[in-house]
Tab-separated table of C-alpha atoms in Angstrom:
chain	number	residue	atom	x	y	z
A	19	UNK	CA	100.025	104.456	123.529
A	20	UNK	CA	103.822	104.784	124.799
A	21	UNK	CA	102.976	102.336	127.675
A	22	UNK	CA	100.884	100.070	125.697
A	23	UNK	CA	103.701	99.678	123.176
A	24	UNK	CA	106.114	99.149	125.821
A	25	UNK	CA	103.977	96.346	127.502
A	26	UNK	CA	103.615	94.775	124.073
A	27	UNK	CA	107.361	94.858	123.680
A	28	UNK	CA	108.504	93.341	126.912
A	29	UNK	CA	107.263	89.634	126.239
A	30	UNK	CA	109.150	89.852	123.014
A	31	UNK	CA	112.258	91.426	124.289
A	32	UNK	CA	112.457	88.883	127.009
A	33	UNK	CA	111.858	86.136	124.347
A	34	UNK	CA	114.591	87.469	122.033
A	35	UNK	CA	116.871	87.718	125.384
A	36	UNK	CA	116.273	84.132	126.166
A	37	UNK	CA	116.864	82.989	122.555
A	38	UNK	CA	119.789	84.865	121.595
A	39	UNK	CA	121.417	86.007	124.618
A	40	UNK	CA	119.845	89.456	124.891
A	41	UNK	CA	121.253	91.612	122.342
A	42	UNK	CA	118.691	94.495	122.759
A	43	UNK	CA	117.365	94.363	126.461
A	44	UNK	CA	119.059	97.635	127.360
A	45	UNK	CA	117.955	99.356	124.401
A	46	UNK	CA	114.945	101.673	124.441
A	47	UNK	CA	112.230	99.905	122.068
A	48	UNK	CA	111.842	102.601	119.907
A	49	UNK	CA	115.351	102.655	119.024
A	50	UNK	CA	115.694	98.959	118.257
A	51	UNK	CA	115.833	99.297	114.396
A	52	UNK	CA	115.746	95.793	113.883
A	53	UNK	CA	113.536	93.659	116.180
A	54	UNK	CA	114.864	90.371	114.840
A	55	UNK	CA	118.615	90.336	114.459
A	56	UNK	CA	120.088	87.641	112.177
A	57	UNK	CA	120.689	85.365	115.149
A	58	UNK	CA	116.977	85.362	116.162
A	59	UNK	CA	116.064	84.309	112.727
A	60	UNK	CA	117.931	80.956	113.074
A	61	UNK	CA	116.425	80.597	116.460
A	62	UNK	CA	112.988	79.664	114.865
A	63	UNK	CA	111.487	83.196	114.427
A	64	UNK	CA	110.251	84.742	111.372
A	65	UNK	CA	109.616	88.314	111.139
A	66	UNK	CA	107.818	89.668	108.044
A	67	UNK	CA	105.197	90.461	106.299
A	68	UNK	CA	102.260	87.772	105.976
A	69	UNK	CA	101.420	87.140	102.362
A	70	UNK	CA	98.781	84.472	103.029
A	71	UNK	CA	96.817	82.424	105.491
A	72	UNK	CA	94.692	79.142	104.667
A	73	UNK	CA	92.615	77.963	107.103
A	74	UNK	CA	92.073	74.508	105.063
A	75	UNK	CA	95.888	73.821	104.827
A	76	UNK	CA	96.664	75.196	108.116
A	77	UNK	CA	99.469	77.038	106.570
A	78	UNK	CA	100.483	80.715	106.736
A	79	UNK	CA	102.986	82.058	104.080
A	80	UNK	CA	105.283	84.842	105.339
A	81	UNK	CA	107.715	86.947	103.362
A	82	UNK	CA	111.254	86.882	105.271
A	83	UNK	CA	113.803	89.230	103.684
A	84	UNK	CA	112.594	88.923	100.354
A	85	UNK	CA	111.937	84.951	100.789
A	86	UNK	CA	108.842	83.306	101.076
A	87	UNK	CA	108.555	80.760	104.031
A	88	UNK	CA	105.633	78.381	104.948
A	89	UNK	CA	104.615	77.679	108.748
A	90	UNK	CA	101.844	75.423	109.777
A	91	UNK	CA	99.683	75.939	112.642
A	92	UNK	CA	97.273	73.966	114.916
A	93	UNK	CA	94.989	74.601	117.534
A	94	UNK	CA	97.737	75.362	120.074
A	95	UNK	CA	99.003	78.207	117.888
A	96	UNK	CA	98.288	81.396	119.784
A	97	UNK	CA	97.846	84.925	118.242
A	98	UNK	CA	96.619	83.609	114.954
A	99	UNK	CA	94.513	86.760	114.529
A	100	UNK	CA	97.774	88.535	113.687
A	101	UNK	CA	98.464	86.593	110.743
A	102	UNK	CA	96.325	88.477	108.421
A	103	UNK	CA	97.330	88.815	104.767
A	104	UNK	CA	99.579	92.236	104.607
A	105	UNK	CA	100.175	92.443	108.244
A	106	UNK	CA	103.752	92.696	109.516
A	107	UNK	CA	104.095	89.609	111.801
A	108	UNK	CA	106.524	87.890	114.455
A	109	UNK	CA	106.090	83.985	114.022
A	110	UNK	CA	107.736	81.769	116.515
A	111	UNK	CA	107.748	78.375	115.699
A	112	UNK	CA	109.173	74.878	116.520
A	113	UNK	CA	110.488	72.212	114.180
A	114	UNK	CA	108.260	68.678	114.169
A	115	UNK	CA	110.171	66.610	111.744
A	116	UNK	CA	110.503	68.680	108.673
A	117	UNK	CA	107.870	70.780	109.243
A	118	UNK	CA	107.741	74.393	111.075
A	119	UNK	CA	104.879	74.695	113.242
A	120	UNK	CA	103.964	78.156	114.641
A	121	UNK	CA	103.796	78.386	118.318
A	122	UNK	CA	103.045	82.091	118.829
A	123	UNK	CA	102.265	84.766	116.347
A	124	UNK	CA	102.590	88.462	117.631
A	125	UNK	CA	102.139	91.630	115.514
A	126	UNK	CA	105.420	93.357	114.568
A	127	UNK	CA	105.375	96.877	115.624
A	128	UNK	CA	107.087	99.370	113.446
A	129	UNK	CA	109.882	101.447	114.681
A	130	UNK	CA	110.152	105.375	113.804
A	131	UNK	CA	113.287	107.011	112.709
A	132	UNK	CA	114.855	109.141	115.449
A	133	UNK	CA	112.828	112.417	115.974
A	134	UNK	CA	109.669	111.155	114.030
A	135	UNK	CA	106.544	110.983	116.068
A	136	UNK	CA	103.368	109.030	115.587
A	137	UNK	CA	100.047	110.325	114.673
A	138	UNK	CA	97.005	108.430	115.455
A	139	UNK	CA	93.970	108.328	113.083
A	140	UNK	CA	91.648	110.457	115.442
A	141	UNK	CA	94.380	113.279	115.431
A	142	UNK	CA	94.891	113.096	111.823
A	143	UNK	CA	91.082	113.237	111.214
A	144	UNK	CA	91.214	116.702	112.994
A	145	UNK	CA	93.618	117.969	110.447
A	146	UNK	CA	92.074	116.564	107.742
A	147	UNK	CA	88.603	118.203	108.674
A	148	UNK	CA	90.646	121.690	108.345
A	149	UNK	CA	92.163	120.940	105.165
A	150	UNK	CA	96.208	121.490	104.472
A	151	UNK	CA	95.898	125.294	104.288
A	152	UNK	CA	94.266	125.929	107.551
A	153	UNK	CA	95.544	122.783	109.368
A	154	UNK	CA	99.040	123.639	107.891
A	155	UNK	CA	100.171	120.264	106.959
A	156	UNK	CA	101.185	118.089	103.953
A	157	UNK	CA	99.600	114.592	104.068
A	158	UNK	CA	101.633	112.178	102.285
A	159	UNK	CA	100.635	108.601	100.885
A	160	UNK	CA	103.731	106.409	100.631
A	161	UNK	CA	101.847	103.354	99.072
A	162	UNK	CA	102.495	102.444	95.395
A	163	UNK	CA	100.443	104.915	93.128
A	164	UNK	CA	98.007	102.483	92.088
A	165	UNK	CA	96.849	101.967	95.897
A	166	UNK	CA	96.536	105.838	96.050
A	167	UNK	CA	94.385	106.008	93.100
A	168	UNK	CA	92.094	103.378	94.259
A	169	UNK	CA	91.467	105.254	97.589
A	170	UNK	CA	93.433	107.604	99.656
A	171	UNK	CA	92.700	109.617	102.977
A	172	UNK	CA	91.077	112.759	102.001
A	173	UNK	CA	93.874	115.703	100.924
A	174	UNK	CA	96.577	113.348	100.761
A	175	UNK	CA	99.249	113.588	97.980
A	176	UNK	CA	100.788	110.609	96.533
A	177	UNK	CA	104.833	110.248	96.865
A	178	UNK	CA	105.345	106.282	96.896
A	179	UNK	CA	108.241	105.283	99.074
A	180	UNK	CA	110.513	104.326	96.024
A	181	UNK	CA	109.737	107.728	94.427
A	182	UNK	CA	110.636	109.478	97.905
A	183	UNK	CA	114.167	107.602	97.706
A	184	UNK	CA	114.636	109.021	94.412
A	185	UNK	CA	113.421	112.271	93.861
A	186	UNK	CA	111.100	112.806	97.029
A	187	UNK	CA	112.576	116.391	97.288
A	188	UNK	CA	110.792	117.583	94.150
A	189	UNK	CA	107.446	116.744	95.561
A	190	UNK	CA	107.810	118.496	98.983
A	191	UNK	CA	107.904	122.213	99.565
A	192	UNK	CA	111.396	123.303	99.313
A	193	UNK	CA	111.320	126.667	100.736
A	194	UNK	CA	113.837	126.791	103.832
A	195	UNK	CA	111.150	128.557	105.940
A	196	UNK	CA	108.972	125.785	105.458
A	197	UNK	CA	110.935	123.107	107.053
A	198	UNK	CA	108.948	123.234	110.014
A	199	UNK	CA	105.801	122.484	108.014
A	200	UNK	CA	104.002	119.459	109.620
A	201	UNK	CA	104.726	116.575	107.312
A	202	UNK	CA	102.428	113.322	107.806
A	203	UNK	CA	103.255	110.264	106.425
A	204	UNK	CA	101.091	107.026	106.117
A	205	UNK	CA	100.988	103.564	104.134
A	206	UNK	CA	99.002	100.448	104.152
A	207	UNK	CA	99.561	99.794	107.946
A	208	UNK	CA	102.319	98.513	110.469
A	209	UNK	CA	104.802	97.440	107.504
B	201	UNK	CA	107.283	102.282	103.959
B	202	UNK	CA	106.056	105.148	105.496
B	203	UNK	CA	108.638	105.283	108.470
B	204	UNK	CA	111.498	105.047	105.490
B	205	UNK	CA	110.129	108.098	103.926
B	206	UNK	CA	109.693	110.100	107.136
B	207	UNK	CA	113.544	109.433	107.835
B	208	UNK	CA	114.141	110.597	104.454
B	209	UNK	CA	112.250	113.808	105.011
B	210	UNK	CA	113.901	114.433	108.446
B	211	UNK	CA	117.403	114.037	106.603
B	212	UNK	CA	116.055	116.517	104.176
B	213	UNK	CA	115.871	119.107	107.002
B	214	UNK	CA	112.213	118.993	107.958
B	215	UNK	CA	111.549	119.231	111.579
B	216	UNK	CA	108.166	118.510	112.098
B	217	UNK	CA	107.558	114.822	110.863
B	218	UNK	CA	104.699	112.488	111.681
B	219	UNK	CA	103.798	108.989	110.553
B	220	UNK	CA	100.383	107.442	110.851
B	221	UNK	CA	101.412	103.887	111.692
B	222	UNK	CA	98.088	102.427	111.467
B	223	UNK	CA	97.959	103.659	107.902
B	224	UNK	CA	94.758	103.200	105.600
B	225	UNK	CA	93.678	100.065	107.516
B	226	UNK	CA	93.441	102.152	110.839
B	227	UNK	CA	91.803	104.946	109.121
B	228	UNK	CA	88.913	102.894	107.729
B	229	UNK	CA	88.747	101.058	111.502
B	230	UNK	CA	88.307	104.657	112.726
B	231	UNK	CA	84.915	104.899	110.614
B	232	UNK	CA	86.455	107.003	108.131
B	233	UNK	CA	86.322	106.910	104.168
B	234	UNK	CA	88.995	106.889	101.564
B	235	UNK	CA	88.637	108.745	98.486
B	236	UNK	CA	89.249	108.085	94.789
B	237	UNK	CA	91.674	109.947	92.583
B	238	UNK	CA	90.665	111.570	89.279
B	239	UNK	CA	92.581	109.181	87.209
B	240	UNK	CA	90.691	106.253	88.715
B	241	UNK	CA	87.183	107.919	87.913
B	242	UNK	CA	88.440	108.670	84.531
B	243	UNK	CA	90.011	105.567	83.665
B	244	UNK	CA	89.941	102.960	86.119
B	245	UNK	CA	87.997	99.576	85.711
B	246	UNK	CA	85.477	100.722	88.360
B	247	UNK	CA	81.826	100.889	88.890
B	248	UNK	CA	80.755	104.651	89.318
B	249	UNK	CA	77.543	105.067	91.243
B	250	UNK	CA	75.810	108.750	91.358
B	251	UNK	CA	73.602	108.440	94.345
B	252	UNK	CA	71.577	111.592	93.395
B	253	UNK	CA	67.772	111.815	92.164
B	254	UNK	CA	67.144	110.667	88.679
B	255	UNK	CA	66.209	113.980	87.609
B	256	UNK	CA	69.642	115.388	88.886
B	257	UNK	CA	71.353	112.329	87.213
B	258	UNK	CA	69.674	112.728	83.898
B	259	UNK	CA	70.533	116.661	83.928
B	260	UNK	CA	74.256	115.718	83.909
B	261	UNK	CA	76.491	113.351	85.417
B	262	UNK	CA	80.051	112.023	85.262
B	263	UNK	CA	80.405	109.881	82.230
B	264	UNK	CA	80.062	106.177	82.857
B	265	UNK	CA	78.149	106.672	86.114
B	266	UNK	CA	75.295	104.550	86.953
B	267	UNK	CA	72.381	105.982	88.623
B	268	UNK	CA	70.934	104.662	92.063
B	269	UNK	CA	69.407	107.279	93.873
B	270	UNK	CA	70.144	106.878	97.813
B	271	UNK	CA	66.718	106.121	98.857
B	272	UNK	CA	66.721	103.310	96.534
B	273	UNK	CA	70.372	102.095	97.159
B	274	UNK	CA	69.248	99.538	100.178
B	275	UNK	CA	67.137	97.386	97.839
B	276	UNK	CA	69.824	97.182	95.157
B	277	UNK	CA	72.564	94.854	96.977
B	278	UNK	CA	71.991	92.189	94.327
B	279	UNK	CA	72.532	94.239	91.201
B	280	UNK	CA	75.705	95.445	92.467
B	281	UNK	CA	78.927	93.743	91.288
B	282	UNK	CA	80.361	93.408	94.906
B	283	UNK	CA	83.769	92.341	93.682
B	284	UNK	CA	84.411	95.733	91.516
B	285	UNK	CA	85.937	98.532	93.102
B	286	UNK	CA	82.851	100.801	93.621
B	287	UNK	CA	83.064	104.585	93.745
B	288	UNK	CA	80.160	106.648	94.724
B	289	UNK	CA	79.537	110.315	94.664
B	290	UNK	CA	76.386	112.501	95.650
B	291	UNK	CA	75.385	116.034	96.435
B	292	UNK	CA	77.300	116.099	99.710
B	293	UNK	CA	80.440	113.907	101.182
B	294	UNK	CA	78.260	112.863	104.121
B	295	UNK	CA	75.473	111.416	101.779
B	296	UNK	CA	78.458	109.756	99.645
B	297	UNK	CA	79.667	108.320	102.807
B	298	UNK	CA	76.391	106.740	103.898
B	299	UNK	CA	76.191	105.002	100.481
B	300	UNK	CA	79.853	103.904	100.760
B	301	UNK	CA	79.280	102.403	104.123
B	302	UNK	CA	76.120	100.496	103.083
B	303	UNK	CA	78.015	99.091	100.093
B	304	UNK	CA	80.939	98.278	102.615
B	305	UNK	CA	78.709	96.316	104.814
B	306	UNK	CA	77.722	94.074	101.966
B	307	UNK	CA	81.233	92.959	101.757
B	308	UNK	CA	82.712	95.312	99.063
B	309	UNK	CA	86.609	95.051	99.792
B	310	UNK	CA	87.483	98.231	97.527
B	311	UNK	CA	85.461	101.161	97.393
B	312	UNK	CA	85.827	104.880	97.712
B	313	UNK	CA	84.309	108.201	97.400
B	314	UNK	CA	84.612	110.717	94.566
B	315	UNK	CA	84.200	114.078	96.698
B	316	UNK	CA	82.678	117.031	95.550
B	317	UNK	CA	80.497	115.057	93.074
B	318	UNK	CA	79.723	116.674	89.611
B	319	UNK	CA	80.885	120.039	90.868
B	320	UNK	CA	84.508	118.966	91.456
B	321	UNK	CA	84.306	117.252	88.118
B	322	UNK	CA	83.369	120.336	85.948
B	323	UNK	CA	85.848	122.469	87.817
B	324	UNK	CA	88.624	121.291	86.148
B	325	UNK	CA	86.718	121.747	82.793
B	326	UNK	CA	85.534	118.099	82.438
B	327	UNK	CA	82.136	117.638	80.583
B	328	UNK	CA	79.345	115.866	82.245
B	329	UNK	CA	77.022	113.310	80.226
B	330	UNK	CA	73.207	113.361	80.056
B	331	UNK	CA	70.406	111.210	79.687
B	332	UNK	CA	68.948	107.891	81.448
B	333	UNK	CA	71.162	105.338	83.410
B	334	UNK	CA	72.158	102.060	81.648
B	335	UNK	CA	69.611	99.227	82.125
B	336	UNK	CA	72.169	97.272	84.135
B	337	UNK	CA	75.616	97.287	85.831
B	338	UNK	CA	78.445	95.163	84.038
B	339	UNK	CA	81.923	94.737	85.394
B	340	UNK	CA	84.437	92.371	84.041
B	341	UNK	CA	87.508	91.919	86.215
B	342	UNK	CA	90.872	92.591	84.615
B	343	UNK	CA	93.516	89.685	84.951
B	344	UNK	CA	96.060	90.865	87.484
B	345	UNK	CA	99.860	89.777	86.576
B	346	UNK	CA	100.623	86.298	87.513
B	347	UNK	CA	96.742	85.140	86.666
B	348	UNK	CA	95.412	82.957	84.169
B	349	UNK	CA	91.909	83.426	82.686
B	350	UNK	CA	89.139	80.814	82.649
B	351	UNK	CA	89.190	80.295	79.294
B	352	UNK	CA	92.842	79.278	78.883
B	353	UNK	CA	92.644	77.357	82.178
B	354	UNK	CA	89.925	75.157	80.461
B	355	UNK	CA	92.176	74.667	77.385
B	356	UNK	CA	95.047	73.283	79.500
B	357	UNK	CA	92.528	70.602	80.768
B	358	UNK	CA	92.836	69.421	77.241
B	359	UNK	CA	96.371	68.497	77.831
B	360	UNK	CA	99.122	68.445	75.104
B	361	UNK	CA	100.169	71.748	75.608
B	362	UNK	CA	102.906	73.173	77.469
B	363	UNK	CA	100.727	73.738	80.747
B	364	UNK	CA	99.897	71.595	83.347
B	365	UNK	CA	97.262	72.176	85.952
B	366	UNK	CA	98.521	72.031	89.694
B	367	UNK	CA	95.726	71.414	92.231
B	368	UNK	CA	96.885	72.435	95.564
B	369	UNK	CA	93.512	71.507	97.722
B	370	UNK	CA	93.604	69.058	100.415
B	371	UNK	CA	93.147	65.331	99.911
B	372	UNK	CA	89.543	65.400	101.168
B	373	UNK	CA	88.692	68.245	98.544
B	374	UNK	CA	90.305	66.229	95.715
B	375	UNK	CA	88.102	63.205	96.376
B	376	UNK	CA	85.017	65.273	95.457
B	377	UNK	CA	86.393	65.670	92.003
B	378	UNK	CA	89.611	67.044	90.143
B	379	UNK	CA	90.206	68.585	86.660
B	380	UNK	CA	91.703	66.624	83.978
B	381	UNK	CA	95.258	66.952	83.474
B	382	UNK	CA	96.158	68.057	86.908
B	383	UNK	CA	98.605	67.023	89.308
B	384	UNK	CA	97.546	67.134	93.149
B	385	UNK	CA	100.019	68.412	95.764
B	386	UNK	CA	98.253	69.789	98.718
B	387	UNK	CA	99.677	73.319	99.801
B	388	UNK	CA	101.432	72.093	103.021
B	389	UNK	CA	103.418	69.738	100.971
B	390	UNK	CA	104.206	71.886	98.161
B	391	UNK	CA	107.767	72.868	99.325
B	392	UNK	CA	108.927	69.352	99.725
B	393	UNK	CA	107.333	67.897	96.372
B	394	UNK	CA	108.534	70.485	94.092
B	395	UNK	CA	110.534	67.902	92.353
B	396	UNK	CA	107.368	65.977	91.102
B	397	UNK	CA	106.464	68.764	88.918
B	398	UNK	CA	107.207	68.285	85.119
B	399	UNK	CA	110.316	70.267	84.104
B	400	UNK	CA	109.898	72.932	81.395
B	401	UNK	CA	106.247	73.392	81.895
B	402	UNK	CA	104.010	76.210	82.997
B	403	UNK	CA	102.129	75.364	86.085
B	404	UNK	CA	98.397	76.795	86.274
B	405	UNK	CA	97.595	76.550	89.986
B	406	UNK	CA	94.340	76.334	91.593
B	407	UNK	CA	92.549	75.498	94.709
B	408	UNK	CA	88.946	76.413	95.764
B	409	UNK	CA	89.218	80.182	95.671
B	410	UNK	CA	92.782	81.374	94.501
B	411	UNK	CA	94.204	82.089	98.049
B	412	UNK	CA	96.133	78.895	98.302
B	413	UNK	CA	96.969	78.991	94.896
B	414	UNK	CA	98.704	82.427	95.412
B	415	UNK	CA	100.673	80.732	98.408
B	416	UNK	CA	101.651	77.783	96.251
B	417	UNK	CA	102.789	80.499	93.558
B	418	UNK	CA	105.106	82.129	96.262
B	419	UNK	CA	107.056	78.551	96.656
B	420	UNK	CA	107.365	78.108	92.782
B	421	UNK	CA	108.570	81.546	92.405
B	422	UNK	CA	110.936	80.864	94.595
B	423	UNK	CA	112.275	77.784	92.963
B	424	UNK	CA	112.545	79.463	89.705
B	425	UNK	CA	109.470	77.701	88.294
B	426	UNK	CA	107.084	79.136	85.960
B	427	UNK	CA	103.468	79.613	87.051
B	428	UNK	CA	100.146	81.299	87.085
B	429	UNK	CA	97.107	81.171	89.386
B	430	UNK	CA	93.347	80.681	88.771
B	431	UNK	CA	91.693	83.240	90.930
B	432	UNK	CA	88.101	81.653	90.613
B	433	UNK	CA	85.867	79.632	92.849
B	434	UNK	CA	86.128	76.102	92.017
B	435	UNK	CA	83.602	73.936	93.288
B	436	UNK	CA	83.404	70.197	92.804
B	437	UNK	CA	80.583	67.434	93.583
B	438	UNK	CA	80.634	63.777	92.541
B	439	UNK	CA	83.406	63.898	90.510
B	440	UNK	CA	82.504	66.991	88.591
B	441	UNK	CA	84.102	70.458	88.934
B	442	UNK	CA	82.610	73.817	88.107
B	443	UNK	CA	84.629	77.055	87.672
B	444	UNK	CA	82.674	80.259	88.683
B	445	UNK	CA	84.480	83.481	88.005
């Protein structure tokens, strides 16, 4: 996984490097907190959550720093499969007249805070099969509560990200001896 | 979202913190099921399915549940409202999962399992209902925030009110038919042509499904213009348009 992630990163780092003069080339990918620095935004790149794609209007809408942006696409656009609603994407575009046309779309890989490890679905499934007591874990659903109610990974508890910011401590085991208890967080995908 | 929360936990002193980056989509892709909360089963606008035998169902089932025995489920594709969140339960998780997988194959986007069936329901002191299953399954979608209902939309076609219909389909689609009292601006031109919209009116946006309307609404929201969308299928032929909810 680590290798694959790195491979996926290389073209993007090179690209950013070419466009904005290489701000993060020397940094480890996992530590690059924001893969699209402000300068890159003005260099025809949108990084954000895809909020819609219409094949009829050949248009993608993407939320970039809280603002909605439209980008058109055509037969030459590569990576259209990464522009699915709800996915985090990096869209490189060019101006044709007044219109923005997507040239390349790549998935945006989430970066993890220092000291936090990734867990894959297969490994999580092993813990879930054991249950929280035997598997010694707390599984936390970070999505809004409504999404949790509708359908969550078995054995998960709900602590929406917004709640975690405010009063998260109240929901986690507070005993100092339990600080090495395994906590596993998830949400709605790579966002 | 989850990386943020994990970072906070780390700051709180937890040393063994993980994030499952693939999230719920990755879990489902791995062939796993998701489960419903008790609150959803109790009060949610869902279709609850009991996959056990008729005799077991009639002896005691979770209130509001419909009975389709697992053996008969495969023939019932047409009687299920596929747009509804469908929650299934059975005698075992494995059996419930089989039913859930079948329904998912039919195109249900939201669905989950109530694990533990009737036992986990009565375990917390809640009562079961008895008797035969209702004759048919009905489900009415509740309007989400920012949506306009079909009845109100139709009223806006008559004009005179404070609402105007905005049609964001392509030129070719508009040629097959359009609603009265509507303005046509294809989605890909919407940002540039916002100035053409009447000021002080609420725009009711439609396309052929609701997907493009939602994208257009984002642009109107950004410009501070009031709007709602019609999330329904609009089919036009020879100048006449029909709304299918």
